[in-house]
PDB file of C-alpha atoms in Angstrom:
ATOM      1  CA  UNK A  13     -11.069  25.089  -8.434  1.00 48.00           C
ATOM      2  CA  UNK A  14      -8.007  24.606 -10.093  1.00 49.00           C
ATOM      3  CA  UNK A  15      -5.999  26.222  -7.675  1.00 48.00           C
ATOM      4  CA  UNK A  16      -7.321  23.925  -5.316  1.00 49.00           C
ATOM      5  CA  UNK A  17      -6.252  21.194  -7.226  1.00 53.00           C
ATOM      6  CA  UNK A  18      -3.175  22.432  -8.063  1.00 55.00           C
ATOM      7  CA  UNK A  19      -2.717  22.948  -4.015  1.00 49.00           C
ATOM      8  CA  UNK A  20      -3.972  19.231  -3.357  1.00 54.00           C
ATOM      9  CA  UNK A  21      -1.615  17.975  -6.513  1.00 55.00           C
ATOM     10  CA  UNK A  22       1.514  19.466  -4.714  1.00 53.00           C
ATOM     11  CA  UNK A  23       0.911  17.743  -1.781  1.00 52.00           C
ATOM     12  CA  UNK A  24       0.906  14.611  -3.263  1.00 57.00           C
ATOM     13  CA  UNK A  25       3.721  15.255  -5.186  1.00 54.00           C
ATOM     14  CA  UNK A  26       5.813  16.457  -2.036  1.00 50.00           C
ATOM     15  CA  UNK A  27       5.189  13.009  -0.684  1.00 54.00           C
ATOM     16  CA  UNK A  28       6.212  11.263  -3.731  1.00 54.00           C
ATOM     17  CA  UNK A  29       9.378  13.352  -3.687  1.00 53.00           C
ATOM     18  CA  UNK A  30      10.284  12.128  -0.133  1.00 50.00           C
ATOM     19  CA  UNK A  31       9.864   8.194  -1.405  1.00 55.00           C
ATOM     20  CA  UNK A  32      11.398   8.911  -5.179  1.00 56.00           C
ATOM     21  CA  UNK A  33      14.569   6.332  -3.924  1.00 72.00           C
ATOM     22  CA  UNK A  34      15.529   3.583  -2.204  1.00 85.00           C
ATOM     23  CA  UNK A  35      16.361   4.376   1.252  1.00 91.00           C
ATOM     24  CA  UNK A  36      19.471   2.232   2.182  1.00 94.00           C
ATOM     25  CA  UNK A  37      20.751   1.703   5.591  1.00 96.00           C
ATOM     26  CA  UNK A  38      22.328  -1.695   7.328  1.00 97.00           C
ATOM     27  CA  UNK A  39      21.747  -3.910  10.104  1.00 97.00           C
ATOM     28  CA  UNK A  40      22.875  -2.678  13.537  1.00 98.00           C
ATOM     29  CA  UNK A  41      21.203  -5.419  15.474  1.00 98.00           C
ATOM     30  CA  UNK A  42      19.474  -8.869  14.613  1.00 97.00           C
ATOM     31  CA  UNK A  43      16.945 -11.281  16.372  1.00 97.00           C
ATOM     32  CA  UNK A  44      16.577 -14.167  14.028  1.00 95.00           C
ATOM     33  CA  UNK A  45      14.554 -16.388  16.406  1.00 95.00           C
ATOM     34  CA  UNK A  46      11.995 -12.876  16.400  1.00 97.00           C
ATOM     35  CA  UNK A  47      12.712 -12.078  13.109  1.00 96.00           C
ATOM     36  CA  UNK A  48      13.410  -8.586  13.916  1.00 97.00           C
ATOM     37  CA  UNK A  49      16.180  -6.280  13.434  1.00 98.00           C
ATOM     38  CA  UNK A  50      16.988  -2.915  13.794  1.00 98.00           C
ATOM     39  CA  UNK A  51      18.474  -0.017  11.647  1.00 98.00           C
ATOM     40  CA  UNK A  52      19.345   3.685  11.967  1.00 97.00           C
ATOM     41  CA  UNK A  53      17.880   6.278  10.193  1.00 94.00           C
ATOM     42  CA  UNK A  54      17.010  10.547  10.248  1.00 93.00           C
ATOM     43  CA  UNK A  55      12.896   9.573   9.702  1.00 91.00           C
ATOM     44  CA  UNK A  56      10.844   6.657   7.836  1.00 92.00           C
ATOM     45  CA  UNK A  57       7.621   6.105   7.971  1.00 91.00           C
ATOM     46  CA  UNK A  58       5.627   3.224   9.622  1.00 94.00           C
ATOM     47  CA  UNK A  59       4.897   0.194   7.258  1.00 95.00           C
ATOM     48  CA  UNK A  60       7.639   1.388   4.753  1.00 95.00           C
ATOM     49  CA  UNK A  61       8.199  -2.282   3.092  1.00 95.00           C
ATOM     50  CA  UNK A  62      11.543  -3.461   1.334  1.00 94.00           C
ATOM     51  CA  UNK A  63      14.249  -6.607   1.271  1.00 94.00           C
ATOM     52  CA  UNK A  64      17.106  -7.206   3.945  1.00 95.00           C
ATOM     53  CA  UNK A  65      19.943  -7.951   1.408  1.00 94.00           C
ATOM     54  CA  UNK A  66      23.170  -9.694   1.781  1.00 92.00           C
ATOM     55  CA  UNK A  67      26.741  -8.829  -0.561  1.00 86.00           C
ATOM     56  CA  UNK A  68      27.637 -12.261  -1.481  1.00 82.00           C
ATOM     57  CA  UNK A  69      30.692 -10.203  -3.120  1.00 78.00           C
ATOM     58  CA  UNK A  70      31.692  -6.632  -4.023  1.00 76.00           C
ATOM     59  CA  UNK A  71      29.213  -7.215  -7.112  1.00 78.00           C
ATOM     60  CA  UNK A  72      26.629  -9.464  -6.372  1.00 78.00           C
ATOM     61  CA  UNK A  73      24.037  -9.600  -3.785  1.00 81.00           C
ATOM     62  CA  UNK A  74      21.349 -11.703  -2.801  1.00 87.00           C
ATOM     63  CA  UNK A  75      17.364 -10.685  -1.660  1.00 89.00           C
ATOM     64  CA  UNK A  76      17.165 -12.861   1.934  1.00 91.00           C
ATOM     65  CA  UNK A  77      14.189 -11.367   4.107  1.00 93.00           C
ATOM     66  CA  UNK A  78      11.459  -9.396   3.046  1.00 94.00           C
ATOM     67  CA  UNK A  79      11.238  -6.240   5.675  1.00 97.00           C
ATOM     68  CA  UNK A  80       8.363  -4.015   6.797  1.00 97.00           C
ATOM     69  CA  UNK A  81       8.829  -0.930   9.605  1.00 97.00           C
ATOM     70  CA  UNK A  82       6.713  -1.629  12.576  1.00 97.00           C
ATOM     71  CA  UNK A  83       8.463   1.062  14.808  1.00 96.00           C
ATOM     72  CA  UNK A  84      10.103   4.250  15.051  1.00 97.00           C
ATOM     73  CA  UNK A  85      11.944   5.473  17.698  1.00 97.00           C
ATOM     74  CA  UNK A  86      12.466   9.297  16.663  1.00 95.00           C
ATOM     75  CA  UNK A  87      14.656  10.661  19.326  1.00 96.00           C
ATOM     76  CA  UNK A  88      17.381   7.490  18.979  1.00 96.00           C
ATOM     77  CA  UNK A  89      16.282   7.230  14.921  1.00 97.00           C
ATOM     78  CA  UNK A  90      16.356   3.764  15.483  1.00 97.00           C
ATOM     79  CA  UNK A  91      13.876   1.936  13.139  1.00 98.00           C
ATOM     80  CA  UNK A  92      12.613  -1.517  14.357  1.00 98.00           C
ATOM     81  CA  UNK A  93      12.219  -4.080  11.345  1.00 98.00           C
ATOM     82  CA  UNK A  94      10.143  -7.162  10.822  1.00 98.00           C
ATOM     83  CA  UNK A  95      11.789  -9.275   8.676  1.00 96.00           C
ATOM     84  CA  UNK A  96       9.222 -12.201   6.444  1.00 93.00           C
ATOM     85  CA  UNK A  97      10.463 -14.999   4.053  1.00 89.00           C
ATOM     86  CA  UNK A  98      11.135 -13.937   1.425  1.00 86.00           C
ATOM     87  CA  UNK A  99       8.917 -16.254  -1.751  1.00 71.00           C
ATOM     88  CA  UNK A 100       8.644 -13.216  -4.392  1.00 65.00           C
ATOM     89  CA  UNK A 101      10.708 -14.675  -7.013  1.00 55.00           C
ATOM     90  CA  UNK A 102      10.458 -18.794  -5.342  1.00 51.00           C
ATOM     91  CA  UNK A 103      11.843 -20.955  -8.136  1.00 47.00           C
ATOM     92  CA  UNK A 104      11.817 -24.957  -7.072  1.00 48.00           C
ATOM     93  CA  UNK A 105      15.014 -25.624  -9.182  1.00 48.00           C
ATOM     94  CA  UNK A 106      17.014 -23.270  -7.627  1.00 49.00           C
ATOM     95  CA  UNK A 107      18.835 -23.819  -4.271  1.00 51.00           C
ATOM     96  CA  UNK A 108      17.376 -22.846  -1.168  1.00 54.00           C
ATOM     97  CA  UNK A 109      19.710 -20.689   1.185  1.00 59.00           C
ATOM     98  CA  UNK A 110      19.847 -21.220   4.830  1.00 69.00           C
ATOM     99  CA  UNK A 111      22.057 -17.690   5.627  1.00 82.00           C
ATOM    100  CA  UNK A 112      20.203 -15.416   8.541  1.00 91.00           C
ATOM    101  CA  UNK A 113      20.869 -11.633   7.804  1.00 94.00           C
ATOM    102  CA  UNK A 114      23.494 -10.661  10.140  1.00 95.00           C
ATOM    103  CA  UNK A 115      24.869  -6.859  11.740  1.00 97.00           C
ATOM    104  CA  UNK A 116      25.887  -5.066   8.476  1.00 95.00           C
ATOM    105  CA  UNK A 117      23.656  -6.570   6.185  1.00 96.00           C
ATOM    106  CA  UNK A 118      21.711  -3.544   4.093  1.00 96.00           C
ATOM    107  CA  UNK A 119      17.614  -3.405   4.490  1.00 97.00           C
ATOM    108  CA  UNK A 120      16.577  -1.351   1.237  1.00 95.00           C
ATOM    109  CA  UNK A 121      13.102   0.206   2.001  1.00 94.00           C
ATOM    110  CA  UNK A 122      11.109   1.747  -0.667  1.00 91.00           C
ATOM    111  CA  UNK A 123      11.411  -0.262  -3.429  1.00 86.00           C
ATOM    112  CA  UNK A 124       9.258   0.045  -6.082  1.00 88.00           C
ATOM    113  CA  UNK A 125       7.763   3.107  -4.807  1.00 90.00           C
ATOM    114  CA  UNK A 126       8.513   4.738  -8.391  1.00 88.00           C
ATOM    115  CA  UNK A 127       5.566   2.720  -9.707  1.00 92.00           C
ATOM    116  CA  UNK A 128       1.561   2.709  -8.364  1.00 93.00           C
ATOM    117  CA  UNK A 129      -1.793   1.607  -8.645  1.00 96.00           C
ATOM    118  CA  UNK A 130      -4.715   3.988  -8.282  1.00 97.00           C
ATOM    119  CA  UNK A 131      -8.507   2.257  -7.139  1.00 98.00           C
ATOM    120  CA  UNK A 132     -10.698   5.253  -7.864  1.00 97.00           C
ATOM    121  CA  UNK A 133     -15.015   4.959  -8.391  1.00 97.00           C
ATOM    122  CA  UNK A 134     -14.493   6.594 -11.929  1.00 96.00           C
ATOM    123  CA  UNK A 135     -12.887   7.491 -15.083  1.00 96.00           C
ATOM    124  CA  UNK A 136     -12.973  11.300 -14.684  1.00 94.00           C
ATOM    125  CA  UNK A 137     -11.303  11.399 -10.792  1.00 93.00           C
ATOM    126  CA  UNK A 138      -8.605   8.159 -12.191  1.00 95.00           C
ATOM    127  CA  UNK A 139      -7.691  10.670 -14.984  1.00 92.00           C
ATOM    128  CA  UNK A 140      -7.737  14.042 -12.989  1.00 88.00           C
ATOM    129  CA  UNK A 141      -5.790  12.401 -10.635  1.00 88.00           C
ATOM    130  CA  UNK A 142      -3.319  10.243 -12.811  1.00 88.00           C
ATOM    131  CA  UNK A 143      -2.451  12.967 -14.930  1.00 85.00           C
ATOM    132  CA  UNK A 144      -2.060  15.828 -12.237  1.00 80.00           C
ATOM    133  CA  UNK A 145       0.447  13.045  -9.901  1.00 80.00           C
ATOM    134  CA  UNK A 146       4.035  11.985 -11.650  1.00 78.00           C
ATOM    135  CA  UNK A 147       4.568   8.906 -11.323  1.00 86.00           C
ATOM    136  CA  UNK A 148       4.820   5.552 -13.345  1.00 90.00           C
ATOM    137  CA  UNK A 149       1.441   4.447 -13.233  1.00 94.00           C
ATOM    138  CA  UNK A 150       0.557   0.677 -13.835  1.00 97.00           C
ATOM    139  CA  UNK A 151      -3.100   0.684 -15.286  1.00 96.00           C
ATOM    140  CA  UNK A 152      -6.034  -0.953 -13.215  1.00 97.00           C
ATOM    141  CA  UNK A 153      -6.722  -3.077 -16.161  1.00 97.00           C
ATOM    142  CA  UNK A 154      -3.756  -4.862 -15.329  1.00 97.00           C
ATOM    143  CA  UNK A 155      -5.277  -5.402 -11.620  1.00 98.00           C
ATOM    144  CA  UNK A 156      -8.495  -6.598 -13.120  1.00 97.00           C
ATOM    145  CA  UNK A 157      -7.149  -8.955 -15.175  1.00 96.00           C
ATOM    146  CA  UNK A 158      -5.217 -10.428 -12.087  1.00 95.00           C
ATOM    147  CA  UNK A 159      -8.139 -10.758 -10.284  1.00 97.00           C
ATOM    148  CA  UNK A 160     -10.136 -12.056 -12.711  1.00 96.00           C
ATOM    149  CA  UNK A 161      -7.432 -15.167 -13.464  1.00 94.00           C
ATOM    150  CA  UNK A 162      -7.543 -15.078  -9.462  1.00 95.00           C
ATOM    151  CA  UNK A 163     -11.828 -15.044  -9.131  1.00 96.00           C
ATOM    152  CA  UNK A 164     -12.189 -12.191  -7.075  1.00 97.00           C
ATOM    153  CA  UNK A 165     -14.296  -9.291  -8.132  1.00 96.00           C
ATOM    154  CA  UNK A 166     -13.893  -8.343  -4.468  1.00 97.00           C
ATOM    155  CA  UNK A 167     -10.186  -7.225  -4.403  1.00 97.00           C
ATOM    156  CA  UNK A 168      -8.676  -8.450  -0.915  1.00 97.00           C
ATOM    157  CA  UNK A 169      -5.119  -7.614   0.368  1.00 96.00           C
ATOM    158  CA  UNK A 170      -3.675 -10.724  -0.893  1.00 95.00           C
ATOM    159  CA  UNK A 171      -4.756  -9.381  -4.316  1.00 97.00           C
ATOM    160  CA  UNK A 172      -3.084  -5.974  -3.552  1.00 97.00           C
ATOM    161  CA  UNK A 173       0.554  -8.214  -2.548  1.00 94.00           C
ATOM    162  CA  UNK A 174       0.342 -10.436  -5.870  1.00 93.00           C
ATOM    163  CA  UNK A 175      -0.383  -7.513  -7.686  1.00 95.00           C
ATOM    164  CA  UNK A 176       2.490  -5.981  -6.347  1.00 94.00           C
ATOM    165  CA  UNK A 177       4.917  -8.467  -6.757  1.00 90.00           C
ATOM    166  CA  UNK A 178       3.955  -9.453 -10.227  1.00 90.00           C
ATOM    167  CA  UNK A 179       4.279  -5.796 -11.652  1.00 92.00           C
ATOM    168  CA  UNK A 180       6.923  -4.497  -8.612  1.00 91.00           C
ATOM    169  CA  UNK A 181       4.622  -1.878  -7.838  1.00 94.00           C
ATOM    170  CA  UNK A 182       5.336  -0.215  -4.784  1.00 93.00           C
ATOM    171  CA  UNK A 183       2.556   2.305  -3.967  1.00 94.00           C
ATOM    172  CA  UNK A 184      -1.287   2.259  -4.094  1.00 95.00           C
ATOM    173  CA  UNK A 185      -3.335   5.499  -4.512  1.00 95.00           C
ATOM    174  CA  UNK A 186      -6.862   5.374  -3.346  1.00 96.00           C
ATOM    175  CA  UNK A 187      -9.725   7.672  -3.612  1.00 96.00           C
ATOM    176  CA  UNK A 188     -12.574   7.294  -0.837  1.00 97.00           C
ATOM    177  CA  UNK A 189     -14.466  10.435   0.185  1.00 95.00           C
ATOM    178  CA  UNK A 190     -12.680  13.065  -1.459  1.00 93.00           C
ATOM    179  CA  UNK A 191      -9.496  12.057   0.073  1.00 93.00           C
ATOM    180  CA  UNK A 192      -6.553  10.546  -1.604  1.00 92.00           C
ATOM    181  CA  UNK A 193      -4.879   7.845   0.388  1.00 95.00           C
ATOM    182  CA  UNK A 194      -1.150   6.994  -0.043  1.00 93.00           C
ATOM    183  CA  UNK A 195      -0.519   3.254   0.906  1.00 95.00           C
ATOM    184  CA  UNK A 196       2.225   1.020   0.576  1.00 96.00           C
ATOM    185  CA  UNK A 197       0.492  -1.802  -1.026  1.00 96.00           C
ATOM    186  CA  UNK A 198       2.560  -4.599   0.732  1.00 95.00           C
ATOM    187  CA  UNK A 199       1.735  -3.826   4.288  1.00 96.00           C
ATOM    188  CA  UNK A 200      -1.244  -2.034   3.288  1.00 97.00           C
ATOM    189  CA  UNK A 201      -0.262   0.606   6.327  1.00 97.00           C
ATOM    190  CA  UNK A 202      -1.393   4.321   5.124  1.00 96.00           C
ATOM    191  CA  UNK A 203       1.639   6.933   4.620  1.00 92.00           C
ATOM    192  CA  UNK A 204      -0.740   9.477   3.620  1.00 90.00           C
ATOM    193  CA  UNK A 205      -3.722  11.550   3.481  1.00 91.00           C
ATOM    194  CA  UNK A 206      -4.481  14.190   1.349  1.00 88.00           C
ATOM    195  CA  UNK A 207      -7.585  16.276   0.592  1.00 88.00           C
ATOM    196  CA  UNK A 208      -9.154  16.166  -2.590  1.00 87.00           C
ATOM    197  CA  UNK A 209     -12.255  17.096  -3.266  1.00 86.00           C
ATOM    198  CA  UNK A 210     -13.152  16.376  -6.668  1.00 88.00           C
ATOM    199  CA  UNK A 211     -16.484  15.602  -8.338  1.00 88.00           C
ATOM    200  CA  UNK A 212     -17.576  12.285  -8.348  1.00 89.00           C
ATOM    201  CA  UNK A 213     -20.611  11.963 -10.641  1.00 91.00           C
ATOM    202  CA  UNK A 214     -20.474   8.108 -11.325  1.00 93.00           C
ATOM    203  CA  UNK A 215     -19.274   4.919  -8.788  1.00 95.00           C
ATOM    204  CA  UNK A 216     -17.970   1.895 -10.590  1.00 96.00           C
ATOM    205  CA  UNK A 217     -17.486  -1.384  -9.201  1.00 96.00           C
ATOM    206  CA  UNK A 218     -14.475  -2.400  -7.470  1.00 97.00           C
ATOM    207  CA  UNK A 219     -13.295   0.646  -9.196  1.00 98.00           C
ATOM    208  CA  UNK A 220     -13.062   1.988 -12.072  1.00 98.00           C
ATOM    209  CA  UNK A 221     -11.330  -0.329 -15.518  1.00 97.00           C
ATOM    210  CA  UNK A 222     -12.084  -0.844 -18.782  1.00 96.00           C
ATOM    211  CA  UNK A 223     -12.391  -4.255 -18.081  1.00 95.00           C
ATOM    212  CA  UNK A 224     -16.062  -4.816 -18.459  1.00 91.00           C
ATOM    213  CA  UNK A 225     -16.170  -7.807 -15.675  1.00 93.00           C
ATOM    214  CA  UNK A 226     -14.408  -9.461 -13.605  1.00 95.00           C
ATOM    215  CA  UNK A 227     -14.482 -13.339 -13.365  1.00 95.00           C
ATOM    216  CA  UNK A 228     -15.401 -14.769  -9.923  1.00 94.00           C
ATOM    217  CA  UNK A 229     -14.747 -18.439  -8.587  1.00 93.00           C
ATOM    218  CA  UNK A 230     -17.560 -20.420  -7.257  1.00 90.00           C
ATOM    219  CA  UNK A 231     -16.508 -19.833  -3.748  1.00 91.00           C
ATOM    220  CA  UNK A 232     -14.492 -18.681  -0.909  1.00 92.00           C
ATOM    221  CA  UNK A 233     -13.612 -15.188  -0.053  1.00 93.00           C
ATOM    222  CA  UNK A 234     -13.584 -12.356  -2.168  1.00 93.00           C
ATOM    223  CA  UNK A 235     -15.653 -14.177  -4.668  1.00 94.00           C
ATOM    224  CA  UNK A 236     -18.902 -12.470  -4.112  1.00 94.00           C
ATOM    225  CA  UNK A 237     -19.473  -8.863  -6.080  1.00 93.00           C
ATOM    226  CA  UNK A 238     -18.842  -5.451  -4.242  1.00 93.00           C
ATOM    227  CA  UNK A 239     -22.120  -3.901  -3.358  1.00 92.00           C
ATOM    228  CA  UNK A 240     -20.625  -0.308  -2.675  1.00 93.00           C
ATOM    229  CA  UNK A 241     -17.245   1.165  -3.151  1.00 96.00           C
ATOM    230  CA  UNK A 242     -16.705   3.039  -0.452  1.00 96.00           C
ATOM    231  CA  UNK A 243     -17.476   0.336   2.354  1.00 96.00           C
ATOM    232  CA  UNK A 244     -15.165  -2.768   1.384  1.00 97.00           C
ATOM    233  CA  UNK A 245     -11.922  -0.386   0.693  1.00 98.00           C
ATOM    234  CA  UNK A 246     -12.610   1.361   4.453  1.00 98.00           C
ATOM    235  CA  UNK A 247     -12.530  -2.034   5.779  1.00 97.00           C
ATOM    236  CA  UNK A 248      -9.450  -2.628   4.308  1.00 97.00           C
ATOM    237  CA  UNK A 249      -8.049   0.067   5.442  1.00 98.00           C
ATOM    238  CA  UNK A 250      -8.870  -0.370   9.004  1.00 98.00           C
ATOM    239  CA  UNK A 251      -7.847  -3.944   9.027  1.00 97.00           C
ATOM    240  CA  UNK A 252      -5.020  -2.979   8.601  1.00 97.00           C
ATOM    241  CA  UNK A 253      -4.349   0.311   9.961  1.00 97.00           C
ATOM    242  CA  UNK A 254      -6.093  -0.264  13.994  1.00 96.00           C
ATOM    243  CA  UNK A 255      -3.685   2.207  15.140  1.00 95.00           C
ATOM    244  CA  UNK A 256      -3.839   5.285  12.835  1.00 96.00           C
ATOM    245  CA  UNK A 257      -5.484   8.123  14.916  1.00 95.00           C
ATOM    246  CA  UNK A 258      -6.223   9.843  11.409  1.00 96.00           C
ATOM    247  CA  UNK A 259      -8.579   7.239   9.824  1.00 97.00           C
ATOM    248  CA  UNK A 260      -9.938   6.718  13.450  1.00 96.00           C
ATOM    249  CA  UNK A 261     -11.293  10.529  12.940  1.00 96.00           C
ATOM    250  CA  UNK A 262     -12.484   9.860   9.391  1.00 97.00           C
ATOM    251  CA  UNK A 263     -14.314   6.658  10.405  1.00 97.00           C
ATOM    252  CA  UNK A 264     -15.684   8.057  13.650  1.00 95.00           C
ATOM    253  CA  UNK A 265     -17.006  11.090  11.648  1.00 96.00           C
ATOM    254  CA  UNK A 266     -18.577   9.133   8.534  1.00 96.00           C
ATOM    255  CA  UNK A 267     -22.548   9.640   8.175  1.00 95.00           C
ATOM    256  CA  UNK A 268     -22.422   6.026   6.454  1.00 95.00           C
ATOM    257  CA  UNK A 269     -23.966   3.652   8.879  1.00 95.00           C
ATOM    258  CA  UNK A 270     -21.977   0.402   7.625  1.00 95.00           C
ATOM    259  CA  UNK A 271     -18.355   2.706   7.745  1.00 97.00           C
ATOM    260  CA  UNK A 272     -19.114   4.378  11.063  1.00 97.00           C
ATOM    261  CA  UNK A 273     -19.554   0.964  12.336  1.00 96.00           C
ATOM    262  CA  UNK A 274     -15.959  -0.346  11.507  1.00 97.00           C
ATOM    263  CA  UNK A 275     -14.827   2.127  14.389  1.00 95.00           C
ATOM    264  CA  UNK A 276     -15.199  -0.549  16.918  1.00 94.00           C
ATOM    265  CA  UNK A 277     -12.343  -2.581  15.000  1.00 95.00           C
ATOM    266  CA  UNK A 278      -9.486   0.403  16.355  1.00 96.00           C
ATOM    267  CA  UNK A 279      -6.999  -0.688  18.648  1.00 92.00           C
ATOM    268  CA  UNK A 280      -6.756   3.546  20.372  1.00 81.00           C
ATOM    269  CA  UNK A 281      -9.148   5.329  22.392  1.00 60.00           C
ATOM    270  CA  UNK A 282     -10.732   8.504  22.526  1.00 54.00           C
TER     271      UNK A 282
END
């Protein structure tokens, strides 16, 4: 067993190694009516997330676009980039800028992938797995307590992107079916899966804190309470992830009744 773990711990940590910095590289081409640029790189991942950032001088620079990889052309090692407005830090007071990124402009990917949030169904797999993967780790208390000021004892991706920008976490670790998923919690696309199969004795809902519960609002989405654990965070995943050939298999596979079904939602075939 523990060499197992040890085995399933490496893995992880061999991914974290290959995201431990920023990954740096500028603008080669720009569609600012698309909102879409391109940059040059040896390999990145799809839905990598990060800033398009502009020198204002030899010391100072400026955040302008938020930026998420959508493509990867590996033989050219062109990356394609969608670029988003960028509200993270929106301050009323300030003034608002009207510059579009331009060729040589720098798009800074993995940001904040030095810090992470784990969702696992109990205290024994969060600490096996916490303590066994090095990285900063922001507590799920934290999330709770977000949710709770937001009335949502159902997290939804929304929650996830608040979350993230409030406490510049970069990564979320999730633990469904003895597998450990590595997502970037902005674009919610998966980066990694890794087998894990630990005991799980106990399930609590949305996962496990030592916040006893979770405020909800009187309505509107993700007010209601989580039935099961497993269920809501699949359908998250697929949501977002139509195209990932992977978690097709997984959710094609699933003896679940309500998970299995969520294999209609993929955008691939057989």
């Amino acid at each position: 067993q523990s060499c197992r773990m040890r085995y399933i711990f490496l893995l992880i940590f061999i991914v974290m190694e290959l995201m431990a910095s920023v990954i740096k590289s500028p603008i080669v081409t720009v569609d600012n009516e698309k909102n879409m640029a391109t940059i040059k790189l040896d390999h990145i991942d799809i839905g990598v997330t990060g800033f398009v950032v502009h020198a204002i001088t030899p010391e100072h620079s400026s955040i302008m676009k938020n930026a998420t990889v959508i493509g990867f052309d590996k033989e050219k090692k062109i990356a394609t980039i969608k670029m988003s407005n960028f509200d993270s830090l929106a301050n009323n007071t300030l003034p608002f800028s009207t510059y579009k990124p331009a060729v040589g402009d720098m798009v800074e990917l993995a940001f904040g992938y030095s810090r992470a949030l784990l969702i696992a169904p109990s205290e024994a797999i969060y600490h096996e797995i916490s303590k066994s993967v090095k990285i900063q780790w922001v507590h799920p208390d934290l999330f709770a307590t977000v949710l709770s000021f937001a009335g949502h004892p159902t997290p939804l991706k929304e929650d996830f992107t608040n979350f993230s920008n409030a406490a510049d976490v970069g990564l979320l670790f999730m633990y469904l079916d003895k597998k450990v998923y590595t997502i970037d919690i902005k674009s919610f696309k998966i980066l990694n899966i890794t087998n894990a199969p630990l005991k799980q004795k106990t399930t609590k809902i949305p996962f496990y804190t030592r916040v006893e519960k979770i405020d909800a609002a009187w309505w509107g989405t993700g007010s209601s309470r989580m039935d099961s654990y497993a269920p809501h965070y699949y359908e998250l995943l697929v949501e977002n992830n139509k195209k990932s050939k992977e978690l097709y298999k997984i959710i094609k596979n699933s003896k679940n009744r309500e998970i299995h079904a969520l294999v209609n939602q993929f955008e691939i075939g057989e």
